[in-house]
Coordinates of C-alpha atoms in Angstrom, one line a residue:
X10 CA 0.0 0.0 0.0
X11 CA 1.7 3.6 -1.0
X12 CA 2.6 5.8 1.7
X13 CA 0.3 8.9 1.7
X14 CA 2.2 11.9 0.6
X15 CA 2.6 14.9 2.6
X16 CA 0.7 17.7 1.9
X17 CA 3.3 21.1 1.2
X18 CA 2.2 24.0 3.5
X19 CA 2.0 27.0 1.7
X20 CA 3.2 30.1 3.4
X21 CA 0.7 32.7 3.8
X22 CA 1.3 36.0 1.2
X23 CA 0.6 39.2 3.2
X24 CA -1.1 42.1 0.8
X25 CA -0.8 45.1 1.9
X26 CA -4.1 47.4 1.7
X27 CA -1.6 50.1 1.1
X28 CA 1.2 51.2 -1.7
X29 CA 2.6 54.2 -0.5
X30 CA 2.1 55.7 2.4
X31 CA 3.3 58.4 4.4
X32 CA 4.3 58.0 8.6
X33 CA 4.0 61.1 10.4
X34 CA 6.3 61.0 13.6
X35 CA 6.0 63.2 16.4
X36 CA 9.5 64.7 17.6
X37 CA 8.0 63.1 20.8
X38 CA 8.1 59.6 20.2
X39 CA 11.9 59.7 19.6
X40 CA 12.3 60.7 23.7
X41 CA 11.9 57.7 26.6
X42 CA 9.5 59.0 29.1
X43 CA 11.4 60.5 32.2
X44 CA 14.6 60.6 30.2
X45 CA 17.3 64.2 30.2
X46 CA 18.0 62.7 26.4
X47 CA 16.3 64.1 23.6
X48 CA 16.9 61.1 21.8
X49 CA 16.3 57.2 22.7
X50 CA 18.5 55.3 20.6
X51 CA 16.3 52.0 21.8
X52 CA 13.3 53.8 20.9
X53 CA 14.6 55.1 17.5
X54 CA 15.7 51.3 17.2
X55 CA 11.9 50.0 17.9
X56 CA 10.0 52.8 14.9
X57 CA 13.0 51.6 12.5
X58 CA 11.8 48.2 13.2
X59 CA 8.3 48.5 12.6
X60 CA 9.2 50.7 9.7
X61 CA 11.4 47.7 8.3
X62 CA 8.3 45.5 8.5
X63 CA 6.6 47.7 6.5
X64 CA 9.3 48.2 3.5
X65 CA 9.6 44.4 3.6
X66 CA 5.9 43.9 2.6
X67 CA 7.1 46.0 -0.6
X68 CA 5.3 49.3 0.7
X69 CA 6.7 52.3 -0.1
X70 CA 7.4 54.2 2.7
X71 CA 7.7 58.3 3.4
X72 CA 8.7 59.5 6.8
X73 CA 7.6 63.0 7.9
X74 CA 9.2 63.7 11.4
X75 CA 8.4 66.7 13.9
X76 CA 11.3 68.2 16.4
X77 CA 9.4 69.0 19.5
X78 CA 11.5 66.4 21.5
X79 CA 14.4 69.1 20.7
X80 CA 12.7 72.6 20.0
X81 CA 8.9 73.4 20.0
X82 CA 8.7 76.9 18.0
X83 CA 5.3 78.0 18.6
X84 CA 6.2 77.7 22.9
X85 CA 9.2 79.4 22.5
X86 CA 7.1 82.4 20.7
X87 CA 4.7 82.4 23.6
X88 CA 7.9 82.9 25.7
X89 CA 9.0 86.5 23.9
X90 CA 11.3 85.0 20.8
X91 CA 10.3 86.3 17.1
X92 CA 8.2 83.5 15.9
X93 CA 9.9 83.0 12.3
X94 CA 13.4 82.6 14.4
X95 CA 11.6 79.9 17.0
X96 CA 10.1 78.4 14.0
X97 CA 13.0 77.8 11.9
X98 CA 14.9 76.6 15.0
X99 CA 12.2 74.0 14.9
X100 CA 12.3 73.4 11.9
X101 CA 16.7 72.3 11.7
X102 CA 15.3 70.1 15.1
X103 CA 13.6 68.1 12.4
X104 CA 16.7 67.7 10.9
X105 CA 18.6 66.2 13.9
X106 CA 16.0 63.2 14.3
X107 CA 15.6 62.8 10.6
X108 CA 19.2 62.6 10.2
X109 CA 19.0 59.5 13.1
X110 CA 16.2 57.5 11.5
X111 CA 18.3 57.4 8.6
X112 CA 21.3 55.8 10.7
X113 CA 19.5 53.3 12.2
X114 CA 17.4 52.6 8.9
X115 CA 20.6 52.1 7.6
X116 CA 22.0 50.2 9.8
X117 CA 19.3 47.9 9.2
X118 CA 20.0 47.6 5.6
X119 CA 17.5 49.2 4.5
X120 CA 18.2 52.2 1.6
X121 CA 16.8 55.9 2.8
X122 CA 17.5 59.5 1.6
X123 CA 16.6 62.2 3.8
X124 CA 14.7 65.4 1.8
X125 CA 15.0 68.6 3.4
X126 CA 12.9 72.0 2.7
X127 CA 16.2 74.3 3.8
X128 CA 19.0 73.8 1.5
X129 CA 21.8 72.1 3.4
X130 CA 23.9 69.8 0.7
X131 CA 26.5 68.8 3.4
X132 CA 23.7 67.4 5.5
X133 CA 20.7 66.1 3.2
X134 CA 19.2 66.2 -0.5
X135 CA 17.1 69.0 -1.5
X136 CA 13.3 68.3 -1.8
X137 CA 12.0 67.8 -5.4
X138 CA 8.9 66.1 -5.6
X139 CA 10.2 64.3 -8.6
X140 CA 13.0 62.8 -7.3
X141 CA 11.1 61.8 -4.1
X142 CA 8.9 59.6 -5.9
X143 CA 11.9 57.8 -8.3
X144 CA 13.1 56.8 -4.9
X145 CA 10.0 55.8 -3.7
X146 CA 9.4 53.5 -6.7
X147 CA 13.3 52.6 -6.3
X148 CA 12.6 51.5 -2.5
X149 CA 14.3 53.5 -1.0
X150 CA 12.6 54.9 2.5
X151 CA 12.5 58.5 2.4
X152 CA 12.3 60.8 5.3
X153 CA 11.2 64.9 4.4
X154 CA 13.0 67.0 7.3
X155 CA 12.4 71.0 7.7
X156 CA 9.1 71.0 7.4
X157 CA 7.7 73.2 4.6
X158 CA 10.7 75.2 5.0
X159 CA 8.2 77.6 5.8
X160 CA 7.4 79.3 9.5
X161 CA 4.1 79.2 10.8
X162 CA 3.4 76.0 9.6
X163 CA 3.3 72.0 11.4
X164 CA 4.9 68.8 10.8
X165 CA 1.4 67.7 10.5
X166 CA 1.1 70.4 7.5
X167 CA 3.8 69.1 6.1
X168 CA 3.2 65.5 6.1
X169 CA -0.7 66.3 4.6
X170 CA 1.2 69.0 2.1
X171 CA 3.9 65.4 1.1
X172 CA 1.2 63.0 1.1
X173 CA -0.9 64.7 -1.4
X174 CA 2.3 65.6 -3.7
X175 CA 3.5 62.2 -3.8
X176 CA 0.7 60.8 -4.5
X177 CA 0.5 58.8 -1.4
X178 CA -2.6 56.6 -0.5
X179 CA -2.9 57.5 3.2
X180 CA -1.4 59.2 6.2
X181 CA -0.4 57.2 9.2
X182 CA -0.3 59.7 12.1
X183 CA 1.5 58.0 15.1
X184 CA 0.5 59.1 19.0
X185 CA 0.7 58.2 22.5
X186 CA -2.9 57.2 22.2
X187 CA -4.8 54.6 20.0
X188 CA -6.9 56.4 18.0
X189 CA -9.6 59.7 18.5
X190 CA -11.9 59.8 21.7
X191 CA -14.7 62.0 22.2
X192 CA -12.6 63.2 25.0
X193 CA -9.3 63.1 25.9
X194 CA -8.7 59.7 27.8
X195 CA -6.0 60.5 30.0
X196 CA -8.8 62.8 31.6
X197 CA -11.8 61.8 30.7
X198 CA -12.2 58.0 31.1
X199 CA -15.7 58.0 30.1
X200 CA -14.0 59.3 27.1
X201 CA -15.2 56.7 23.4
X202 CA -13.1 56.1 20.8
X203 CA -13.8 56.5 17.1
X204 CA -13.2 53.3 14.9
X205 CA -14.3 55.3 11.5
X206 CA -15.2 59.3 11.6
X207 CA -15.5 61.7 8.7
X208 CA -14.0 64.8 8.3
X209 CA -17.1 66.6 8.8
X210 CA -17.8 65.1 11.9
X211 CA -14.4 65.8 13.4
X212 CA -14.6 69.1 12.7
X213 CA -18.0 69.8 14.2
X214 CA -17.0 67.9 17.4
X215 CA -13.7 70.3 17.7
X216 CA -12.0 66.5 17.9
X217 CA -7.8 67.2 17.4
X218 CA -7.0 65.2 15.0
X219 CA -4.6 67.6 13.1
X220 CA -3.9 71.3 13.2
X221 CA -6.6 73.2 10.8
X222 CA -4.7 73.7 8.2
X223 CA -2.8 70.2 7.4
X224 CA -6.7 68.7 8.4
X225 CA -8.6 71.1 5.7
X226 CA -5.5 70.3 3.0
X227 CA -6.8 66.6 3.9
X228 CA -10.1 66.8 3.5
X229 CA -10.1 68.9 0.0
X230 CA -7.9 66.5 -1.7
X231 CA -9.8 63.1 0.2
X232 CA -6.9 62.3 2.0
X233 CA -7.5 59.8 4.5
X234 CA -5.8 59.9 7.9
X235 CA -5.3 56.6 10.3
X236 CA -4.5 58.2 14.0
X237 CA -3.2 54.8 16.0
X238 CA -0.7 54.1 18.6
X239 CA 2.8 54.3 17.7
X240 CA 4.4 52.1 20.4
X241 CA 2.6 48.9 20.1
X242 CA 4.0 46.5 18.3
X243 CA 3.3 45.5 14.7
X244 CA 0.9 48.7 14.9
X245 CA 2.1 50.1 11.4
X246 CA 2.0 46.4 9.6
X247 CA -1.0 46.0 10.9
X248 CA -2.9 49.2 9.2
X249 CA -0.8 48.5 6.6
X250 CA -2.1 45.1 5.8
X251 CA -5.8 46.6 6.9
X252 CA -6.6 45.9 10.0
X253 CA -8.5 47.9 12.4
X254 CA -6.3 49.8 14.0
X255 CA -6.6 53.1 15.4
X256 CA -8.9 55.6 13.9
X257 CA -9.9 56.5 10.6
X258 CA -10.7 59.7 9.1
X259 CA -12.3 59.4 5.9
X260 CA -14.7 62.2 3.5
X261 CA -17.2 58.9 4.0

């Protein structure tokens, strides 16, 4: 009597929902809680990770990164500097952690070019849409640093501003929180979160989501927004392979 042949397993092939997206990064989530650094190297290592995870799915990914773990411009103006100064102070902060996500991204293996809105050719590549996207497609992980190059305007402007130039799909907007409540939770713990909330509806509740102007550059072109939380593990995979995760913001 024949033996009964094995049957092969047959590895499961992930599809990501997602082609290109765009990670926006708090300054913030670069610092260890309690810590005098400004900069967690074990934390920096754990977002490259995840990042990783991501770009091996074949995603192409597009990093914008705020500075307030160094320099928040907007609280030093509130403090008596000029605002264009404090904001332009901010804005080389971006610079800084930019410039160490693309060590440790590199240190992974893993090809990056950092863009930068203020000319600085010893430090970083110009921005030019253009080019941004050949390295995209070539996949390479690229991370836009200096904001707009503009004062008076956010990281989260910036990243809606990218997004919508490179043609991106969504925008992945990492917090200390999992998604958008009705209230804030860490005062409010009767405070609901949103799985799925429209534009419309975020605005008429006052719910922060974005500042006004990166949020109404989203919702003219139909950008959709996924607000999740950053340090749980496998977080970006897993609302890059479309899961429910976080919050989505969405014209529908």
């Amino acid at each position: 009597m024949p033996k009964p042949t094995a049957r092969k397993k047959t590895a499961k092939i992930l599809k990501p929902k997602y082609k290109r997206i765009v990670l926006k990064l708090s300054g913030e989530a670069l610092k260890a809680r309690g810590s005098m650094d400004n900069i967690s190297p074990e934390i920096v290592q754990q977002v490259c990770s995840q990042i990783r995870d991501v770009h091996n799915l074949g995603v192409q990914v597009a990093v914008v990164i705020g500075g307030g773990n160094i320099w928040r411009g907007l609280s030093a103006s509130h403090r008596g500097m000029e605002r264009t100064t404090a904001d332009y102070m901010g804005m080389l902060a971006t610079v800084i952690n930019g410039l160490a996500l693309q060590s440790a991204l590199e240190q992974m293996g893993l090809p990056t070019r950092v863009q930068t809105a203020i000319k600085m050719d010893n430090v970083a590549e110009p921005f030019i849409r253009r080019k941004a996207i050949d390295q995209l497609e070539d996949g390479k992980i690229v991370i836009f640093v200096a904001g707009t190059g503009n004062p008076f305007f956010s990281t989260d402007t910036t990243a809606a501003l990218r997004a919508n130039e490179i043609g991106a799909e969504v925008i992945l907007k990492a917090t200390k929180v999992d998604g958008i409540y009705t209230a804030d939770p860490f005062k409010d713990p009767k405070a609901t979160k949103y799985d799925r909330i429209t534009y419309g509806e975020a605005l008429g509740k006052r719910l922060s989501v974005m500042d006004s102007t990166a949020f109404s550059l989203c919702m003219d072109n139909k950008m959709p927004i996924i607000v999740f939380d950053m340090m749980k593990s496998d977080n970006i995979k897993r609302v890059v392979l479309g899961k429910t995760v976080g919050t989505l913001v969405t014209s529908e």
